PDB file of C-alpha atoms in Angstrom:
ATOM      1  CA  MET A   1      32.954  27.405  32.051  1.00 75.00           C
ATOM      2  CA  PRO A   2      29.884  26.757  29.830  1.00 80.00           C
ATOM      3  CA  ARG A   3      27.803  23.657  30.298  1.00 85.00           C
ATOM      4  CA  ALA A   4      28.308  20.974  27.635  1.00 82.00           C
ATOM      5  CA  LYS A   5      25.072  19.891  25.977  1.00 84.00           C
ATOM      6  CA  ASN A   6      26.367  17.395  23.376  1.00 91.00           C
ATOM      7  CA  ARG A   7      26.059  19.683  20.374  1.00 91.00           C
ATOM      8  CA  VAL A   8      27.232  16.918  18.030  1.00 94.00           C
ATOM      9  CA  ALA A   9      24.251  14.663  18.737  1.00 94.00           C
ATOM     10  CA  SER A  10      21.764  17.550  18.700  1.00 92.00           C
ATOM     11  CA  ARG A  11      22.997  18.772  15.343  1.00 94.00           C
ATOM     12  CA  ALA A  12      22.974  15.256  13.882  1.00 96.00           C
ATOM     13  CA  ARG A  13      19.395  14.761  15.041  1.00 95.00           C
ATOM     14  CA  ARG A  14      18.307  18.037  13.412  1.00 96.00           C
ATOM     15  CA  LYS A  15      20.189  17.268  10.209  1.00 97.00           C
ATOM     16  CA  ARG A  16      18.475  13.875   9.980  1.00 97.00           C
ATOM     17  CA  ILE A  17      15.022  15.436  10.295  1.00 97.00           C
ATOM     18  CA  LEU A  18      15.816  18.228   7.814  1.00 97.00           C
ATOM     19  CA  LYS A  19      17.142  15.645   5.362  1.00 97.00           C
ATOM     20  CA  GLN A  20      13.840  13.745   5.648  1.00 97.00           C
ATOM     21  CA  ALA A  21      11.983  17.025   4.956  1.00 97.00           C
ATOM     22  CA  LYS A  22      13.814  17.491   1.643  1.00 96.00           C
ATOM     23  CA  GLY A  23      11.280  18.241  -1.087  1.00 96.00           C
ATOM     24  CA  PHE A  24       8.688  19.721   1.247  1.00 97.00           C
ATOM     25  CA  PHE A  25       7.271  23.153   0.340  1.00 97.00           C
ATOM     26  CA  GLY A  26       8.117  26.449   2.000  1.00 97.00           C
ATOM     27  CA  ARG A  27       9.320  26.558   5.613  1.00 97.00           C
ATOM     28  CA  ARG A  28       8.456  22.885   6.045  1.00 96.00           C
ATOM     29  CA  LYS A  29      11.788  22.001   4.443  1.00 96.00           C
ATOM     30  CA  ASN A  30      14.244  24.294   6.247  1.00 95.00           C
ATOM     31  CA  VAL A  31      12.845  25.610   9.555  1.00 97.00           C
ATOM     32  CA  TRP A  32      13.553  23.113  12.327  1.00 96.00           C
ATOM     33  CA  THR A  33      10.318  23.390  14.343  1.00 96.00           C
ATOM     34  CA  VAL A  34       8.075  23.352  11.255  1.00 97.00           C
ATOM     35  CA  ALA A  35      10.049  20.579   9.551  1.00 98.00           C
ATOM     36  CA  LYS A  36       9.994  18.425  12.692  1.00 98.00           C
ATOM     37  CA  ASN A  37       6.187  18.545  12.831  1.00 98.00           C
ATOM     38  CA  ALA A  38       5.858  18.010   9.076  1.00 98.00           C
ATOM     39  CA  VAL A  39       8.152  14.959   9.083  1.00 98.00           C
ATOM     40  CA  GLU A  40       6.386  13.498  12.115  1.00 98.00           C
ATOM     41  CA  LYS A  41       3.009  13.876  10.376  1.00 98.00           C
ATOM     42  CA  ALA A  42       4.428  12.398   7.161  1.00 97.00           C
ATOM     43  CA  MET A  43       5.657   9.356   9.082  1.00 98.00           C
ATOM     44  CA  VAL A  44       2.184   8.865  10.562  1.00 98.00           C
ATOM     45  CA  TYR A  45       0.661   8.976   7.070  1.00 98.00           C
ATOM     46  CA  ALA A  46       3.294   6.566   5.750  1.00 98.00           C
ATOM     47  CA  TYR A  47       2.604   4.053   8.528  1.00 98.00           C
ATOM     48  CA  ARG A  48      -1.149   4.297   8.013  1.00 98.00           C
ATOM     49  CA  ASP A  49      -0.957   4.049   4.231  1.00 98.00           C
ATOM     50  CA  ARG A  50       1.255   0.968   4.249  1.00 98.00           C
ATOM     51  CA  LYS A  51      -1.764  -0.747   5.792  1.00 97.00           C
ATOM     52  CA  GLN A  52      -4.264   0.941   3.457  1.00 98.00           C
ATOM     53  CA  LYS A  53      -2.280  -0.087   0.379  1.00 98.00           C
ATOM     54  CA  LYS A  54      -2.986  -3.738   1.172  1.00 98.00           C
ATOM     55  CA  ARG A  55      -6.729  -2.999   1.444  1.00 97.00           C
ATOM     56  CA  ASN A  56      -6.746  -1.014  -1.790  1.00 98.00           C
ATOM     57  CA  PHE A  57      -5.002  -3.745  -3.752  1.00 98.00           C
ATOM     58  CA  ARG A  58      -7.349  -6.423  -2.424  1.00 98.00           C
ATOM     59  CA  ALA A  59     -10.337  -4.278  -3.482  1.00 98.00           C
ATOM     60  CA  LEU A  60      -8.786  -3.814  -6.942  1.00 98.00           C
ATOM     61  CA  TRP A  61      -8.217  -7.559  -7.324  1.00 98.00           C
ATOM     62  CA  ILE A  62     -11.827  -8.263  -6.326  1.00 98.00           C
ATOM     63  CA  MET A  63     -13.106  -5.766  -8.922  1.00 98.00           C
ATOM     64  CA  ARG A  64     -11.001  -7.362 -11.652  1.00 98.00           C
ATOM     65  CA  ILE A  65     -12.075 -10.903 -10.753  1.00 98.00           C
ATOM     66  CA  ASN A  66     -15.711  -9.753 -10.642  1.00 98.00           C
ATOM     67  CA  ALA A  67     -15.419  -8.200 -14.117  1.00 97.00           C
ATOM     68  CA  GLY A  68     -13.820 -11.373 -15.488  1.00 97.00           C
ATOM     69  CA  ALA A  69     -16.397 -13.630 -13.852  1.00 97.00           C
ATOM     70  CA  ARG A  70     -19.322 -11.563 -15.152  1.00 97.00           C
ATOM     71  CA  LEU A  71     -18.041 -12.008 -18.720  1.00 96.00           C
ATOM     72  CA  HIS A  72     -18.670 -15.722 -18.150  1.00 96.00           C
ATOM     73  CA  GLY A  73     -22.110 -15.245 -16.546  1.00 95.00           C
ATOM     74  CA  MET A  74     -21.149 -15.509 -12.871  1.00 95.00           C
ATOM     75  CA  SER A  75     -20.979 -13.083  -9.997  1.00 96.00           C
ATOM     76  CA  TYR A  76     -17.842 -12.677  -7.905  1.00 97.00           C
ATOM     77  CA  SER A  77     -19.318 -14.496  -4.908  1.00 97.00           C
ATOM     78  CA  GLN A  78     -20.501 -17.443  -7.022  1.00 97.00           C
ATOM     79  CA  PHE A  79     -17.092 -17.646  -8.695  1.00 97.00           C
ATOM     80  CA  MET A  80     -15.137 -17.571  -5.421  1.00 96.00           C
ATOM     81  CA  GLY A  81     -17.518 -20.076  -3.827  1.00 96.00           C
ATOM     82  CA  LYS A  82     -16.939 -22.542  -6.650  1.00 96.00           C
ATOM     83  CA  ILE A  83     -13.178 -21.905  -6.581  1.00 96.00           C
ATOM     84  CA  LYS A  84     -13.116 -22.882  -2.888  1.00 96.00           C
ATOM     85  CA  ALA A  85     -15.464 -25.872  -3.438  1.00 96.00           C
ATOM     86  CA  ASN A  86     -13.199 -27.248  -6.193  1.00 96.00           C
ATOM     87  CA  ASN A  87     -10.050 -26.795  -4.055  1.00 95.00           C
ATOM     88  CA  ILE A  88      -8.380 -24.469  -6.541  1.00 93.00           C
ATOM     89  CA  GLU A  89      -5.771 -22.708  -4.434  1.00 94.00           C
ATOM     90  CA  LEU A  90      -5.152 -19.545  -6.432  1.00 95.00           C
ATOM     91  CA  ASN A  91      -5.177 -16.309  -4.492  1.00 96.00           C
ATOM     92  CA  ARG A  92      -7.009 -13.162  -5.570  1.00 97.00           C
ATOM     93  CA  LYS A  93      -3.835 -11.507  -6.851  1.00 97.00           C
ATOM     94  CA  VAL A  94      -3.165 -14.346  -9.312  1.00 97.00           C
ATOM     95  CA  LEU A  95      -6.835 -14.648 -10.325  1.00 97.00           C
ATOM     96  CA  ALA A  96      -7.004 -10.901 -11.002  1.00 98.00           C
ATOM     97  CA  ASP A  97      -3.866 -11.093 -13.151  1.00 97.00           C
ATOM     98  CA  LEU A  98      -5.344 -13.975 -15.136  1.00 97.00           C
ATOM     99  CA  ALA A  99      -8.651 -12.111 -15.576  1.00 97.00           C
ATOM    100  CA  MET A 100      -6.864  -8.990 -16.852  1.00 96.00           C
ATOM    101  CA  ASN A 101      -3.922 -10.314 -18.879  1.00 97.00           C
ATOM    102  CA  HIS A 102      -4.639 -13.968 -19.700  1.00 97.00           C
ATOM    103  CA  GLN A 103      -8.342 -14.262 -20.527  1.00 95.00           C
ATOM    104  CA  GLU A 104      -7.997 -17.750 -22.053  1.00 96.00           C
ATOM    105  CA  ALA A 105      -6.450 -19.100 -18.839  1.00 96.00           C
ATOM    106  CA  PHE A 106      -9.200 -17.442 -16.786  1.00 97.00           C
ATOM    107  CA  ALA A 107     -11.812 -18.948 -19.139  1.00 97.00           C
ATOM    108  CA  ALA A 108     -10.248 -22.390 -18.576  1.00 96.00           C
ATOM    109  CA  ILE A 109     -10.608 -21.955 -14.799  1.00 96.00           C
ATOM    110  CA  VAL A 110     -14.254 -20.927 -15.214  1.00 96.00           C
ATOM    111  CA  LYS A 111     -14.873 -23.932 -17.491  1.00 95.00           C
ATOM    112  CA  LYS A 112     -13.317 -26.258 -14.891  1.00 95.00           C
ATOM    113  CA  ILE A 113     -15.497 -25.002 -12.026  1.00 93.00           C
ATOM    114  CA  LYS A 114     -18.817 -24.907 -13.927  1.00 87.00           C
TER     115      LYS A 114
END
């Protein structure tokens, strides 16, 4: 009598990995050993880049605030220093949005801190 190896669970595990590899190019999408490595690597990138996305957005917000502040004759560091000194509790995301899309509101903030 053959030894039972729980084929149901093994097949389900493989199907799950191959489903995650959908859209990959070449053998990465349909050959088990290649797809397994490709999906594992993709998951590592996804984990890493969820962290990097936060850094990238913060850098973008800082650039936008800097550009807005320089239109009013201040540097980013001067602007943020005065924001903190005047107890204006707006985060960089909101300040960047104001600098990009609502220049008059940003100008009012600059006028208040000067």
